């Protein structure tokens, strides 16, 4: 290194203009603020209704990951204390029937998820067993003597031929990977290890777990014990062709003593979420008859626990039910469902009567405003649930005897110091058939309706999913950058009934395009949107529609398609849901009807694209594989359209924004792309 005299060094430093430090914290919502957010999930109300255990998610700026801890809330006072915190991740709290013990899953020991129980009166915890994989679907027996759970059981790897014997100490290449299953990788999990998920039971005071289900099949929770603890109910598909039946599952009853397993439903379609009534006489569950539709409402059924004809309870509710739980008196169910972009709770009586309980549920996702939520029911009828707003992520609420109270305000102090975008509904009717289309606008901080703002149309994925008036970091970051954000529920969205969702059956994309353009027109009609500065983005199904839109119109100044399907023929043969996509979204396989696949592929329209289009994808995306994004990027390059390809390292389809730094950087890249082409 060349020596620089001190006098000269001082002169050089003094000649540099340094940015002045800020006089006060920024009131804008910024990418770094993602690390300051906290989210309440998985509320488990104690059987007596006087306390709620829940999982709190916070974000570690040093590890760039979410961290989970378990907290306990006094329902009467709202006071809360940590129950299981510290190093590692702690989640899935589940109360014993007497409310004296709390089971949970923790990675505090050696980084591998293990099953623990905490004795609440002493504050002592103990690991129940040495588990080889993460336990799921924890369920206490009614006696409190045992805990059932699901866990992956490894199997032998398939082989084909054999390699020569390796000399001792030799450094050889990795062995061949032989794949024989039709589904051999999964988004978020990567290439699947050989094995199956089965049901286990372990003594509540610790011991060796005992496997209850066997064979080359998978079982799934939630698990539910019979009143006498002799049986455990689960769901699965134990038919010969299960690998090619992605939507067909049955309910099974496992005899704990001898592991005998028998199917108690037999229809074609998914039956799941079994729940035995507190009096032990009835079994509630969710399901529907599979008619090969893109969307079907999950319905609530009740049947005698020992077998018999099921009774459909929710026939008059044209909405899909996401979860159910019995009331303590075994005379009704509490159900969760989406309706017009809102997630609601209601009490469903055994004669089909529906009484509303809450309409502000929200889920654990942060980046986009999808519907969602979680709840649990106490013996006194109180219901704990996660709820939020367009300006706050999920907190814990409780409903009891018609009164709803908010118990936590995890982000009030942090976000209270920020000026956030306001979320408000927008009335839209489709130009195609005048159907109403659910839509919302997020206005920039310090919004002035006498000014003109650029607009971002942000489109949800699915396509069978729904947005609602919930908190979204993406939308708040766009608004903070000075954009009005428009998001909608075009045809194909859920929460508006089966008919509306299936308007895109074997026709996606189609007139959902008209719905989206009508929403843009309605936003412009508000008077504060700059019609010369329109931008569009969306992920997954929203990425499909973004690429479709720029092939149909030139009204958008720039676009960013995120994790899209570009070529349906290549997607259905490379996706991790290859047994599902062609069966439910198309009438035939790609080689049987190539024209249908091509005419619905955004790649078919690339010849008309002139809009500068950014392409974003996680490099571990196995749902809408990376190759589709690469196809589109290369096609745009060949066409001479301004484009760039952004890959998110290590990110899956569902985990594109799982790491806060990448979530912030992705939103920043999209804003920078829009700013590059924005007309000043």
JSON list of C-alpha atoms in Angstrom, two decimals, residues 592-676:
[
{"chain": "A", "resi": 592, "resn": "UNK", "atom": "CA", "xyz": [-53.02, -34.70, -26.38]},
{"chain": "A", "resi": 593, "resn": "UNK", "atom": "CA", "xyz": [-54.07, -31.07, -26.83]},
{"chain": "A", "resi": 594, "resn": "UNK", "atom": "CA", "xyz": [-51.01, -28.84, -27.32]},
{"chain": "A", "resi": 595, "resn": "UNK", "atom": "CA", "xyz": [-53.10, -25.98, -28.72]},
{"chain": "A", "resi": 596, "resn": "UNK", "atom": "CA", "xyz": [-55.03, -25.51, -25.46]},
{"chain": "A", "resi": 597, "resn": "UNK", "atom": "CA", "xyz": [-51.80, -25.26, -23.50]},
{"chain": "A", "resi": 598, "resn": "UNK", "atom": "CA", "xyz": [-50.24, -22.86, -25.99]},
{"chain": "A", "resi": 599, "resn": "UNK", "atom": "CA", "xyz": [-53.16, -20.46, -26.32]},
{"chain": "A", "resi": 600, "resn": "UNK", "atom": "CA", "xyz": [-53.24, -19.98, -22.53]},
{"chain": "A", "resi": 601, "resn": "UNK", "atom": "CA", "xyz": [-49.48, -19.51, -22.25]},
{"chain": "A", "resi": 602, "resn": "UNK", "atom": "CA", "xyz": [-48.13, -15.94, -21.94]},
{"chain": "A", "resi": 603, "resn": "UNK", "atom": "CA", "xyz": [-45.25, -17.08, -24.16]},
{"chain": "A", "resi": 604, "resn": "UNK", "atom": "CA", "xyz": [-47.73, -17.19, -27.06]},
{"chain": "A", "resi": 605, "resn": "UNK", "atom": "CA", "xyz": [-48.14, -13.41, -26.75]},
{"chain": "A", "resi": 606, "resn": "UNK", "atom": "CA", "xyz": [-44.48, -12.47, -26.39]},
{"chain": "A", "resi": 607, "resn": "UNK", "atom": "CA", "xyz": [-44.34, -11.30, -30.01]},
{"chain": "A", "resi": 608, "resn": "UNK", "atom": "CA", "xyz": [-46.59, -8.34, -29.15]},
{"chain": "A", "resi": 609, "resn": "UNK", "atom": "CA", "xyz": [-44.82, -7.30, -25.94]},
{"chain": "A", "resi": 610, "resn": "UNK", "atom": "CA", "xyz": [-43.10, -3.91, -25.90]},
{"chain": "A", "resi": 611, "resn": "UNK", "atom": "CA", "xyz": [-43.44, -3.07, -22.17]},
{"chain": "A", "resi": 612, "resn": "UNK", "atom": "CA", "xyz": [-40.16, -3.14, -20.22]},
{"chain": "A", "resi": 613, "resn": "UNK", "atom": "CA", "xyz": [-40.61, -6.27, -18.09]},
{"chain": "A", "resi": 614, "resn": "UNK", "atom": "CA", "xyz": [-38.61, -7.46, -15.11]},
{"chain": "A", "resi": 615, "resn": "UNK", "atom": "CA", "xyz": [-38.64, -11.20, -14.33]},
{"chain": "A", "resi": 616, "resn": "UNK", "atom": "CA", "xyz": [-38.24, -12.31, -10.69]},
{"chain": "A", "resi": 617, "resn": "UNK", "atom": "CA", "xyz": [-37.94, -15.89, -9.39]},
{"chain": "A", "resi": 618, "resn": "UNK", "atom": "CA", "xyz": [-36.47, -17.88, -6.52]},
{"chain": "A", "resi": 619, "resn": "UNK", "atom": "CA", "xyz": [-33.67, -20.14, -7.70]},
{"chain": "A", "resi": 620, "resn": "UNK", "atom": "CA", "xyz": [-35.17, -23.06, -5.74]},
{"chain": "A", "resi": 621, "resn": "UNK", "atom": "CA", "xyz": [-38.71, -22.65, -7.08]},
{"chain": "A", "resi": 622, "resn": "UNK", "atom": "CA", "xyz": [-40.21, -26.06, -7.84]},
{"chain": "A", "resi": 623, "resn": "UNK", "atom": "CA", "xyz": [-43.83, -24.90, -8.19]},
{"chain": "A", "resi": 624, "resn": "UNK", "atom": "CA", "xyz": [-43.50, -22.60, -11.19]},
{"chain": "A", "resi": 625, "resn": "UNK", "atom": "CA", "xyz": [-39.98, -23.71, -12.00]},
{"chain": "A", "resi": 626, "resn": "UNK", "atom": "CA", "xyz": [-37.08, -21.39, -12.75]},
{"chain": "A", "resi": 627, "resn": "UNK", "atom": "CA", "xyz": [-37.01, -22.62, -16.35]},
{"chain": "A", "resi": 628, "resn": "UNK", "atom": "CA", "xyz": [-40.29, -20.81, -17.06]},
{"chain": "A", "resi": 629, "resn": "UNK", "atom": "CA", "xyz": [-38.89, -17.48, -15.88]},
{"chain": "A", "resi": 630, "resn": "UNK", "atom": "CA", "xyz": [-35.74, -18.12, -17.89]},
{"chain": "A", "resi": 631, "resn": "UNK", "atom": "CA", "xyz": [-37.79, -18.88, -21.00]},
{"chain": "A", "resi": 632, "resn": "UNK", "atom": "CA", "xyz": [-39.60, -15.58, -20.69]},
{"chain": "A", "resi": 633, "resn": "UNK", "atom": "CA", "xyz": [-36.43, -13.61, -20.02]},
{"chain": "A", "resi": 634, "resn": "UNK", "atom": "CA", "xyz": [-34.71, -15.12, -23.05]},
{"chain": "A", "resi": 635, "resn": "UNK", "atom": "CA", "xyz": [-37.77, -14.55, -25.24]},
{"chain": "A", "resi": 636, "resn": "UNK", "atom": "CA", "xyz": [-37.92, -10.89, -24.22]},
{"chain": "A", "resi": 637, "resn": "UNK", "atom": "CA", "xyz": [-34.20, -10.56, -24.92]},
{"chain": "A", "resi": 638, "resn": "UNK", "atom": "CA", "xyz": [-34.60, -12.09, -28.36]},
{"chain": "A", "resi": 639, "resn": "UNK", "atom": "CA", "xyz": [-37.56, -9.79, -29.01]},
{"chain": "A", "resi": 640, "resn": "UNK", "atom": "CA", "xyz": [-35.51, -6.74, -27.96]},
{"chain": "A", "resi": 641, "resn": "UNK", "atom": "CA", "xyz": [-37.82, -5.81, -25.08]},
{"chain": "A", "resi": 642, "resn": "UNK", "atom": "CA", "xyz": [-36.04, -4.13, -22.11]},
{"chain": "A", "resi": 643, "resn": "UNK", "atom": "CA", "xyz": [-35.79, -6.79, -19.42]},
{"chain": "A", "resi": 644, "resn": "UNK", "atom": "CA", "xyz": [-33.74, -8.12, -16.53]},
{"chain": "A", "resi": 645, "resn": "UNK", "atom": "CA", "xyz": [-33.79, -11.41, -14.65]},
{"chain": "A", "resi": 646, "resn": "UNK", "atom": "CA", "xyz": [-33.66, -11.27, -10.84]},
{"chain": "A", "resi": 647, "resn": "UNK", "atom": "CA", "xyz": [-33.02, -14.55, -9.04]},
{"chain": "A", "resi": 648, "resn": "UNK", "atom": "CA", "xyz": [-33.49, -14.81, -5.28]},
{"chain": "A", "resi": 649, "resn": "UNK", "atom": "CA", "xyz": [-30.79, -17.18, -3.97]},
{"chain": "A", "resi": 650, "resn": "UNK", "atom": "CA", "xyz": [-32.05, -20.14, -1.96]},
{"chain": "A", "resi": 651, "resn": "UNK", "atom": "CA", "xyz": [-35.69, -19.07, -2.25]},
{"chain": "A", "resi": 652, "resn": "UNK", "atom": "CA", "xyz": [-38.52, -21.45, -3.07]},
{"chain": "A", "resi": 653, "resn": "UNK", "atom": "CA", "xyz": [-41.86, -20.49, -4.61]},
{"chain": "A", "resi": 654, "resn": "UNK", "atom": "CA", "xyz": [-43.64, -20.21, -1.28]},
{"chain": "A", "resi": 655, "resn": "UNK", "atom": "CA", "xyz": [-40.52, -18.84, 0.40]},
{"chain": "A", "resi": 656, "resn": "UNK", "atom": "CA", "xyz": [-39.66, -16.06, -2.05]},
{"chain": "A", "resi": 657, "resn": "UNK", "atom": "CA", "xyz": [-39.91, -13.50, 0.76]},
{"chain": "A", "resi": 658, "resn": "UNK", "atom": "CA", "xyz": [-39.14, -15.71, 3.76]},
{"chain": "A", "resi": 659, "resn": "UNK", "atom": "CA", "xyz": [-35.84, -13.94, 4.47]},
{"chain": "A", "resi": 660, "resn": "UNK", "atom": "CA", "xyz": [-36.48, -10.28, 5.42]},
{"chain": "A", "resi": 661, "resn": "UNK", "atom": "CA", "xyz": [-33.41, -8.99, 3.57]},
{"chain": "A", "resi": 662, "resn": "UNK", "atom": "CA", "xyz": [-34.51, -10.69, 0.35]},
{"chain": "A", "resi": 663, "resn": "UNK", "atom": "CA", "xyz": [-38.11, -9.57, 0.76]},
{"chain": "A", "resi": 664, "resn": "UNK", "atom": "CA", "xyz": [-36.98, -5.96, 1.13]},
{"chain": "A", "resi": 665, "resn": "UNK", "atom": "CA", "xyz": [-34.47, -6.24, -1.72]},
{"chain": "A", "resi": 666, "resn": "UNK", "atom": "CA", "xyz": [-37.04, -7.79, -4.05]},
{"chain": "A", "resi": 667, "resn": "UNK", "atom": "CA", "xyz": [-39.54, -4.97, -3.44]},
{"chain": "A", "resi": 668, "resn": "UNK", "atom": "CA", "xyz": [-36.74, -2.42, -3.88]},
{"chain": "A", "resi": 669, "resn": "UNK", "atom": "CA", "xyz": [-35.70, -3.98, -7.19]},
{"chain": "A", "resi": 670, "resn": "UNK", "atom": "CA", "xyz": [-39.27, -3.77, -8.48]},
{"chain": "A", "resi": 671, "resn": "UNK", "atom": "CA", "xyz": [-39.60, -0.13, -7.42]},
{"chain": "A", "resi": 672, "resn": "UNK", "atom": "CA", "xyz": [-36.22, 0.66, -9.03]},
{"chain": "A", "resi": 673, "resn": "UNK", "atom": "CA", "xyz": [-37.39, -0.97, -12.27]},
{"chain": "A", "resi": 674, "resn": "UNK", "atom": "CA", "xyz": [-40.56, 1.08, -12.25]},
{"chain": "A", "resi": 675, "resn": "UNK", "atom": "CA", "xyz": [-38.66, 4.27, -11.43]},
{"chain": "A", "resi": 676, "resn": "UNK", "atom": "CA", "xyz": [-36.31, 3.61, -14.35]}
]
